[in-house]
Short mmCIF file of C-alpha atoms and ligand atoms in Angstrom, two decimals:
data_model
loop_
_atom_site.label_atom_id
_atom_site.label_comp_id
_atom_site.label_asym_id
_atom_site.label_seq_id
_atom_site.Cartn_x
_atom_site.Cartn_y
_atom_site.Cartn_z
CA MET A 1 -14.41 -98.54 139.46
CA THR A 2 -12.15 -97.76 142.14
CA GLY A 3 -12.00 -94.89 144.53
CA SER A 4 -14.60 -92.16 144.68
CA ARG A 5 -14.28 -91.06 141.07
CA ASP A 6 -15.56 -92.98 138.10
CA GLN A 7 -14.10 -93.60 134.69
CA LEU A 8 -15.86 -90.52 133.35
CA GLY A 9 -14.33 -88.07 135.75
CA LEU A 10 -17.35 -87.55 137.94
CA THR A 11 -16.81 -87.50 141.64
CA LEU A 12 -19.96 -87.92 143.72
CA SER A 13 -20.10 -84.25 144.50
CA ASP A 14 -20.19 -83.62 140.71
CA HIS A 15 -23.42 -85.44 140.31
CA PRO A 16 -25.71 -82.96 141.82
CA ARG A 17 -24.76 -80.82 138.96
CA ILE A 18 -26.91 -83.14 136.80
CA ARG A 19 -29.72 -80.81 137.21
CA ARG A 20 -33.34 -81.95 137.57
CA SER A 21 -34.23 -80.17 134.39
CA LEU A 22 -31.52 -81.80 132.25
CA PRO A 23 -30.68 -79.47 129.31
CA VAL A 24 -31.69 -81.29 126.27
CA LEU A 25 -29.06 -80.33 123.40
CA ASP A 26 -30.39 -82.34 120.70
CA GLU A 27 -32.69 -85.20 119.85
CA ARG A 28 -32.88 -87.68 117.15
CA LEU A 29 -35.96 -89.04 115.37
CA ARG A 30 -35.44 -92.52 116.73
CA GLY A 31 -35.64 -90.97 120.31
CA THR A 32 -31.90 -90.61 121.29
CA LYS A 33 -31.45 -87.53 123.51
CA PHE A 34 -28.19 -85.51 124.14
CA VAL A 35 -28.16 -83.78 127.39
CA SER A 36 -25.65 -81.46 129.03
CA LEU A 37 -23.43 -82.50 131.90
CA THR A 38 -21.00 -80.10 133.58
CA PRO A 39 -18.04 -82.12 135.51
CA LYS A 40 -15.60 -80.42 137.50
CA SER A 41 -12.82 -82.36 135.89
CA ILE A 42 -12.52 -84.63 132.81
CA LEU A 43 -9.06 -86.08 133.11
CA ASN A 44 -8.73 -88.96 135.40
CA SER A 45 -5.47 -89.98 137.02
CA PRO A 46 -4.27 -93.55 137.50
CA GLN A 47 -4.61 -93.05 141.31
CA GLN A 48 -8.51 -92.16 140.76
CA THR A 49 -9.14 -95.02 138.50
CA GLY A 50 -6.61 -97.71 139.66
CA VAL A 51 -5.10 -98.11 135.99
CA ASP A 52 -1.53 -97.15 134.85
CA PHE A 53 -2.68 -94.33 132.43
CA TRP A 54 -4.79 -90.96 132.64
CA SER A 55 -7.99 -91.15 130.74
CA LEU A 56 -10.36 -88.74 129.12
CA ASN A 57 -14.04 -89.20 127.96
CA PRO A 58 -15.85 -86.43 126.35
CA TYR A 59 -19.26 -88.15 126.33
CA VAL A 60 -20.95 -90.64 128.51
CA GLY A 61 -22.81 -93.12 126.59
CA CYS A 62 -22.28 -94.34 123.12
CA GLU A 63 -24.76 -94.60 120.23
CA PHE A 64 -22.63 -97.38 118.39
CA GLY A 65 -24.09 -99.71 120.87
CA CYS A 66 -21.64 -102.71 120.58
CA SER A 67 -23.11 -105.79 122.53
CA TYR A 68 -19.72 -106.51 123.89
CA CYS A 69 -19.15 -102.98 125.48
CA TYR A 70 -17.99 -102.77 128.90
CA ALA A 71 -18.63 -99.02 129.31
CA ARG A 72 -22.32 -99.42 129.99
CA TYR A 73 -21.42 -99.80 133.72
CA ALA A 74 -20.16 -96.26 133.80
CA HIS A 75 -23.26 -94.65 132.23
CA ARG A 76 -25.38 -96.61 134.77
CA TYR A 77 -23.13 -95.40 137.59
CA VAL A 78 -23.65 -91.72 136.38
CA VAL A 79 -27.59 -92.52 136.45
CA GLU A 80 -27.79 -94.33 139.48
CA ARG A 81 -25.78 -91.80 141.56
CA ALA A 82 -27.79 -89.02 140.06
CA HIS A 83 -31.00 -90.88 141.28
CA ASP A 84 -29.42 -91.49 144.58
CA THR A 85 -28.60 -87.80 145.15
CA GLY A 86 -32.18 -86.72 144.25
CA THR A 87 -31.10 -84.92 141.09
CA LEU A 88 -33.05 -87.37 138.98
CA SER A 89 -36.71 -88.29 139.97
CA ASP A 90 -37.91 -91.77 139.78
CA GLY A 91 -39.56 -91.13 136.58
CA GLU A 92 -36.34 -89.51 135.06
CA PHE A 93 -34.29 -92.42 136.58
CA GLN A 94 -36.39 -95.06 134.57
CA GLU A 95 -35.96 -93.01 131.36
CA PHE A 96 -32.33 -92.64 131.97
CA ARG A 97 -31.90 -96.40 132.86
CA GLY A 98 -34.00 -98.09 130.31
CA PRO A 99 -36.17 -101.24 130.72
CA HIS A 100 -33.28 -103.45 131.24
CA GLY A 101 -30.66 -101.22 132.44
CA TRP A 102 -28.34 -101.12 129.45
CA GLU A 103 -30.46 -99.39 126.70
CA ALA A 104 -30.02 -95.83 127.73
CA PHE A 105 -26.30 -96.02 127.33
CA GLU A 106 -27.05 -95.81 123.55
CA ARG A 107 -29.89 -93.53 123.82
CA ARG A 108 -29.40 -91.05 126.60
CA ILE A 109 -25.91 -89.43 125.65
CA PHE A 110 -24.41 -87.07 128.34
CA VAL A 111 -22.36 -84.30 126.58
CA LYS A 112 -19.69 -82.71 128.89
CA ASP A 113 -20.14 -79.05 129.04
CA GLN A 114 -17.49 -76.41 129.73
CA LEU A 115 -14.75 -78.95 129.28
CA LEU A 116 -11.90 -76.66 128.30
CA GLY A 117 -11.89 -74.88 131.77
CA ALA A 118 -11.87 -78.22 133.46
CA LEU A 119 -9.16 -79.50 131.28
CA GLU A 120 -6.89 -76.39 132.09
CA ALA A 121 -7.18 -77.23 135.81
CA ASP A 122 -6.69 -80.83 135.04
CA LEU A 123 -3.53 -80.26 133.06
CA ARG A 124 -1.98 -78.43 135.83
CA ARG A 125 -2.84 -81.28 138.32
CA TYR A 126 -1.40 -83.76 135.61
CA TYR A 127 1.85 -81.83 135.38
CA ARG A 128 2.27 -81.50 139.22
CA SER A 129 1.57 -85.05 139.74
CA ILE A 130 3.98 -86.39 136.94
CA GLY A 131 6.81 -84.12 136.70
CA PRO A 132 8.42 -83.29 133.41
CA SER A 133 10.72 -86.28 133.10
CA ALA A 134 8.02 -88.86 133.21
CA ARG A 135 5.44 -87.50 130.94
CA GLN A 136 6.41 -89.78 128.24
CA SER A 137 5.78 -92.91 130.13
CA VAL A 138 2.31 -91.84 131.57
CA PRO A 139 -0.14 -91.85 128.75
CA ILE A 140 -3.32 -89.96 128.27
CA VAL A 141 -5.82 -92.09 126.66
CA ILE A 142 -8.99 -90.47 125.02
CA GLY A 143 -11.91 -92.88 124.51
CA THR A 144 -11.47 -95.47 127.26
CA ALA A 145 -15.19 -95.53 128.26
CA THR A 146 -17.04 -94.05 125.15
CA ASP A 147 -16.00 -93.40 121.59
CA PRO A 148 -14.61 -89.90 121.35
CA TYR A 149 -15.71 -89.78 117.62
CA GLN A 150 -19.27 -91.07 118.06
CA PRO A 151 -21.91 -89.46 115.99
CA ALA A 152 -22.53 -86.67 118.53
CA GLU A 153 -18.95 -85.40 117.82
CA ARG A 154 -20.03 -84.22 114.57
CA ARG A 155 -22.15 -81.64 116.24
CA PHE A 156 -20.57 -80.92 119.43
CA ARG A 157 -16.87 -81.19 118.42
CA LEU A 158 -15.78 -81.75 122.05
CA THR A 159 -12.78 -84.10 121.10
CA ARG A 160 -11.60 -81.57 118.55
CA LEU A 161 -11.60 -78.95 121.09
CA ILE A 162 -9.53 -81.26 123.52
CA LEU A 163 -7.12 -82.23 120.90
CA GLU A 164 -6.58 -78.46 119.85
CA ARG A 165 -5.74 -77.80 123.40
CA LEU A 166 -3.40 -80.70 123.80
CA ALA A 167 -1.84 -79.90 120.59
CA ARG A 168 -0.32 -76.86 122.49
CA CYS A 169 1.52 -79.06 124.88
CA GLU A 170 4.87 -80.80 124.47
CA GLY A 171 6.18 -84.24 125.41
CA LEU A 172 2.81 -85.83 126.12
CA ASN A 173 2.18 -89.59 125.26
CA ILE A 174 -1.48 -89.42 123.86
CA GLY A 175 -3.59 -92.48 122.81
CA ILE A 176 -6.95 -92.33 121.08
CA ILE A 177 -9.32 -95.21 120.50
CA THR A 178 -12.29 -95.06 117.93
CA LYS A 179 -14.43 -96.98 115.73
CA SER A 180 -15.43 -93.85 113.83
CA PRO A 181 -14.38 -92.62 110.32
CA LEU A 182 -14.86 -89.16 111.75
CA VAL A 183 -11.51 -89.42 113.29
CA ALA A 184 -10.08 -88.51 109.72
CA ARG A 185 -11.77 -85.02 109.94
CA ASP A 186 -9.16 -84.03 112.51
CA ARG A 187 -5.98 -85.01 110.56
CA ASP A 188 -4.85 -81.48 110.74
CA VAL A 189 -4.96 -81.22 114.48
CA LEU A 190 -3.68 -84.71 114.94
CA ARG A 191 -0.62 -83.86 112.84
CA ARG A 192 -0.02 -80.56 114.93
CA LEU A 193 -0.39 -82.81 118.03
CA GLN A 194 2.19 -85.40 116.60
CA ASP A 195 4.59 -82.81 115.90
CA SER A 196 5.44 -82.07 119.67
CA ASN A 197 3.84 -85.24 121.26
CA ASP A 198 3.86 -89.12 121.13
CA LEU A 199 0.63 -89.98 119.48
CA GLU A 200 -1.07 -93.41 118.74
CA VAL A 201 -4.49 -93.53 117.08
CA TYR A 202 -5.95 -96.88 117.41
CA VAL A 203 -8.81 -97.67 114.69
CA SER A 204 -10.88 -100.31 116.44
CA LEU A 205 -12.25 -103.15 114.27
CA ILE A 206 -13.04 -106.82 115.04
CA SER A 207 -13.82 -108.23 111.59
CA VAL A 208 -13.69 -107.11 108.06
CA ASP A 209 -17.23 -108.95 107.61
CA GLY A 210 -19.84 -106.29 107.56
CA ALA A 211 -22.80 -108.88 108.15
CA LEU A 212 -21.00 -110.09 111.17
CA ILE A 213 -20.26 -106.61 112.49
CA ARG A 214 -23.94 -105.71 112.21
CA LYS A 215 -24.79 -108.74 114.45
CA ILE A 216 -22.38 -107.81 117.11
CA GLU A 217 -22.36 -103.97 116.97
CA ALA A 218 -25.78 -102.10 116.66
CA ARG A 219 -24.80 -99.09 114.87
CA SER A 220 -21.09 -98.82 114.49
CA PRO A 221 -19.54 -97.89 111.20
CA LEU A 222 -18.94 -100.82 108.77
CA PRO A 223 -15.51 -102.27 108.22
CA ALA A 224 -14.55 -100.54 104.80
CA VAL A 225 -15.46 -97.18 106.22
CA ARG A 226 -13.19 -97.60 109.30
CA LEU A 227 -10.23 -99.01 106.92
CA ARG A 228 -10.63 -95.99 104.66
CA ALA A 229 -10.36 -93.77 107.74
CA LEU A 230 -7.23 -95.66 108.86
CA GLN A 231 -5.75 -95.18 105.46
CA ARG A 232 -6.42 -91.46 105.38
CA LEU A 233 -4.84 -91.04 108.68
CA THR A 234 -1.51 -92.88 107.80
CA ALA A 235 -1.40 -91.16 104.47
CA ALA A 236 -1.42 -88.06 106.22
CA GLY A 237 1.61 -89.33 108.30
CA ILE A 238 -0.26 -89.90 111.46
CA ASN A 239 0.93 -92.82 113.70
CA ALA A 240 -2.23 -94.86 113.44
CA GLY A 241 -3.01 -98.68 113.48
CA LEU A 242 -5.58 -101.35 114.27
CA ILE A 243 -6.86 -102.58 117.54
CA VAL A 244 -8.78 -105.80 117.31
CA ALA A 245 -10.66 -105.96 120.66
CA PRO A 246 -12.14 -107.95 121.74
CA VAL A 247 -11.44 -111.13 119.63
CA LEU A 248 -14.46 -113.29 119.99
CA PRO A 249 -13.75 -116.93 120.82
CA GLY A 250 -15.14 -119.32 118.13
CA ILE A 251 -16.40 -116.28 116.09
CA THR A 252 -13.35 -114.14 115.13
CA ASP A 253 -10.42 -115.99 116.43
CA ASP A 254 -9.91 -118.38 113.44
CA LEU A 255 -6.65 -117.79 111.46
CA SER A 256 -8.46 -116.87 108.16
CA HIS A 257 -10.45 -114.21 109.90
CA LEU A 258 -7.42 -112.66 111.68
CA GLU A 259 -5.34 -112.90 108.35
CA ALA A 260 -8.07 -110.88 106.57
CA LEU A 261 -7.87 -108.21 109.36
CA PHE A 262 -4.18 -107.99 109.35
CA GLY A 263 -4.04 -107.86 105.64
CA ALA A 264 -6.52 -105.07 105.54
CA ALA A 265 -4.52 -103.22 108.22
CA ARG A 266 -1.34 -103.56 106.02
CA GLY A 267 -3.28 -102.44 102.91
CA ALA A 268 -4.34 -99.45 104.98
CA GLY A 269 -0.78 -98.50 105.88
CA ALA A 270 -1.31 -99.38 109.65
CA ARG A 271 1.80 -99.00 111.62
CA PHE A 272 0.71 -101.52 114.17
CA VAL A 273 -1.99 -104.18 115.04
CA HIS A 274 -2.79 -105.02 118.63
CA ALA A 275 -5.33 -107.62 119.67
CA GLY A 276 -6.85 -109.33 122.77
CA PRO A 277 -9.61 -111.59 123.72
CA LEU A 278 -13.06 -111.10 125.02
CA ARG A 279 -13.68 -110.38 128.61
CA LEU A 280 -17.08 -111.08 130.20
CA TYR A 281 -17.76 -108.68 132.95
CA GLY A 282 -21.09 -108.81 134.67
CA ALA A 283 -22.57 -105.66 132.99
CA VAL A 284 -21.38 -107.16 129.60
CA ARG A 285 -22.95 -110.53 130.31
CA GLU A 286 -26.34 -108.99 130.22
CA ARG A 287 -26.01 -107.62 126.87
CA PHE A 288 -23.52 -109.95 125.04
CA LEU A 289 -24.88 -113.19 125.95
CA PRO A 290 -28.48 -112.77 124.57
CA VAL A 291 -26.89 -111.52 121.38
CA LEU A 292 -24.70 -114.67 121.32
CA GLY A 293 -27.58 -116.78 121.86
CA GLN A 294 -29.53 -115.10 119.01
CA HIS A 295 -26.81 -115.44 116.54
CA PHE A 296 -24.52 -118.27 117.58
CA PRO A 297 -26.56 -120.66 119.78
CA GLU A 298 -23.87 -123.42 119.08
CA LEU A 299 -21.42 -121.31 121.11
CA GLU A 300 -23.64 -120.53 124.10
CA GLU A 301 -22.69 -123.64 126.34
CA ARG A 302 -18.92 -123.16 125.45
CA TYR A 303 -19.10 -119.63 126.64
CA ALA A 304 -21.03 -120.48 129.65
CA ARG A 305 -18.50 -123.14 130.74
CA ALA A 306 -15.49 -120.90 129.95
CA TYR A 307 -16.90 -117.84 131.76
CA ALA A 308 -18.74 -119.60 134.49
CA ARG A 309 -16.25 -118.45 137.35
CA ARG A 310 -14.24 -115.86 135.73
CA SER A 311 -14.58 -112.74 133.44
CA ASN A 312 -11.16 -113.43 131.81
CA ALA A 313 -10.47 -115.82 129.09
CA PRO A 314 -9.05 -119.09 130.42
CA ARG A 315 -5.41 -118.87 130.46
CA GLY A 316 -4.63 -121.42 128.01
CA TYR A 317 -6.79 -119.73 125.36
CA ALA A 318 -5.38 -116.24 126.12
CA THR A 319 -1.85 -117.73 125.66
CA ALA A 320 -2.63 -119.46 122.46
CA LEU A 321 -4.28 -116.21 121.12
CA THR A 322 -1.26 -114.25 121.84
CA ARG A 323 1.12 -116.70 120.01
CA ARG A 324 -1.19 -116.52 117.14
CA ILE A 325 -1.32 -112.63 117.13
CA LYS A 326 2.49 -112.56 117.45
CA ARG A 327 3.01 -114.98 114.49
CA LEU A 328 0.72 -112.68 112.43
CA GLN A 329 2.44 -109.51 113.62
CA ARG A 330 5.64 -110.99 112.37
CA ARG A 331 4.20 -112.45 109.13
CA TYR A 332 2.69 -108.98 108.24
CA GLY A 333 5.57 -106.92 109.31
CA PHE A 334 4.06 -105.17 112.35
CA PRO A 335 5.92 -104.63 115.57
CA VAL A 336 5.57 -107.74 117.71
CA ASN A 337 4.47 -107.35 121.28
CA ASP A 338 2.45 -108.93 124.03
CA GLY A 339 -0.75 -108.11 122.43
CA MET A 340 -3.23 -106.51 124.79
CA GLN A 341 -1.24 -107.01 127.79
CA ASP A 342 1.30 -104.52 126.37
CA ARG A 343 -0.93 -101.77 124.80
CA TYR A 344 -4.38 -102.11 125.76
CA GLU A 345 -5.94 -104.61 128.30
CA ARG A 346 -3.56 -103.58 131.11
CA ARG A 347 -4.50 -99.96 130.63
CA LEU A 348 -8.00 -99.92 129.34
CA SER A 349 -9.98 -102.61 131.49
CA PRO A 350 -9.82 -101.19 135.06
CA THR A 351 -13.17 -101.82 136.17
CA GLN A 352 -14.61 -104.69 134.17
CA GLY A 353 -13.94 -108.30 133.88
CA GLU A 354 -12.82 -109.59 130.55
CA LEU A 355 -13.88 -112.68 128.66
CA ALA A 356 -11.76 -115.05 126.95
CA LEU A 357 -12.27 -118.93 126.21
S1 SF4 B 1 -17.72 -97.88 120.11
FE1 SF4 B 1 -16.70 -98.32 121.88
S2 SF4 B 1 -17.60 -97.12 123.62
FE2 SF4 B 1 -19.02 -97.27 121.89
S3 SF4 B 1 -20.58 -98.92 122.27
FE3 SF4 B 1 -18.76 -99.77 121.00
S4 SF4 B 1 -17.26 -100.60 122.43
FE4 SF4 B 1 -18.71 -99.18 123.51
#
């Protein structure tokens, strides 16, 4: 996190707007609560976040609960600031933090309220700072810190609202990242958006092995469901592809595993496949390493050595993985790029460390 604004578009002065009596919008049987949050702005500039794209996240927290998710820090930041400023009592702070500091990310979801008004003001700010000739080169990426099509979107429809508004713009460069098949619901608005803007929809999937996915990602949609959504998007003419992030060393980086993903992407009509290695930031370690120890104890020592003093993958590993990905991109007929360095890592990992072996 850089500057005075976090990745979720909340300045410190916004946090008092998390009122002491948090409006609960919905609650699930298993205890997940959805509470209202009214930020002043929702579009974050590169200057505010320290990355080279604008970002937008309609929710804070994510029910999918991937063990490698780096966005937990953002939820923790919102909760801790609200506590620091006295808008959350000690008891509420404990509830919104969870016993280990990471659970609430999946179980206390902030739903941004009144976001269309904020977006109007943000778009004026965006146009002022970018200028008409540079719009195509400065992307707006939706879903950098939480999944914009997580289950909450089915009811609250915030992402759809945003896309409806952006579809009235021209010449923008927009990226959307999601693991959810719900993205296919919005094929109509995505088509309209794409008619006058440059659009890339990234369906995120690290493996076609459903059993493996369930070990690593607590409640994410299973691979076949995501691939079907990708197929529905591409069949509708939407510029969509696969993003394989993170590639997990020793778990999903073998050739047969990656070939299965590339083949599935081809079968679903993907226009591109991007991939990049795991990064192991501080907040990620707390959640991911116990899961690794539970399911892959034989890899614990290897990960400990590789990530002892760094969050990024060792250079040699990252280079070898990039070579492998490029070969696969060529073989399966996808555009060849420098992997995540080109399309994703550089843009989407502003505040976390990354892991790679
Ligand atoms: S879907 Fe994305 S935002 Fe949600 S938990 Fe998984 S990695 Fe994090």
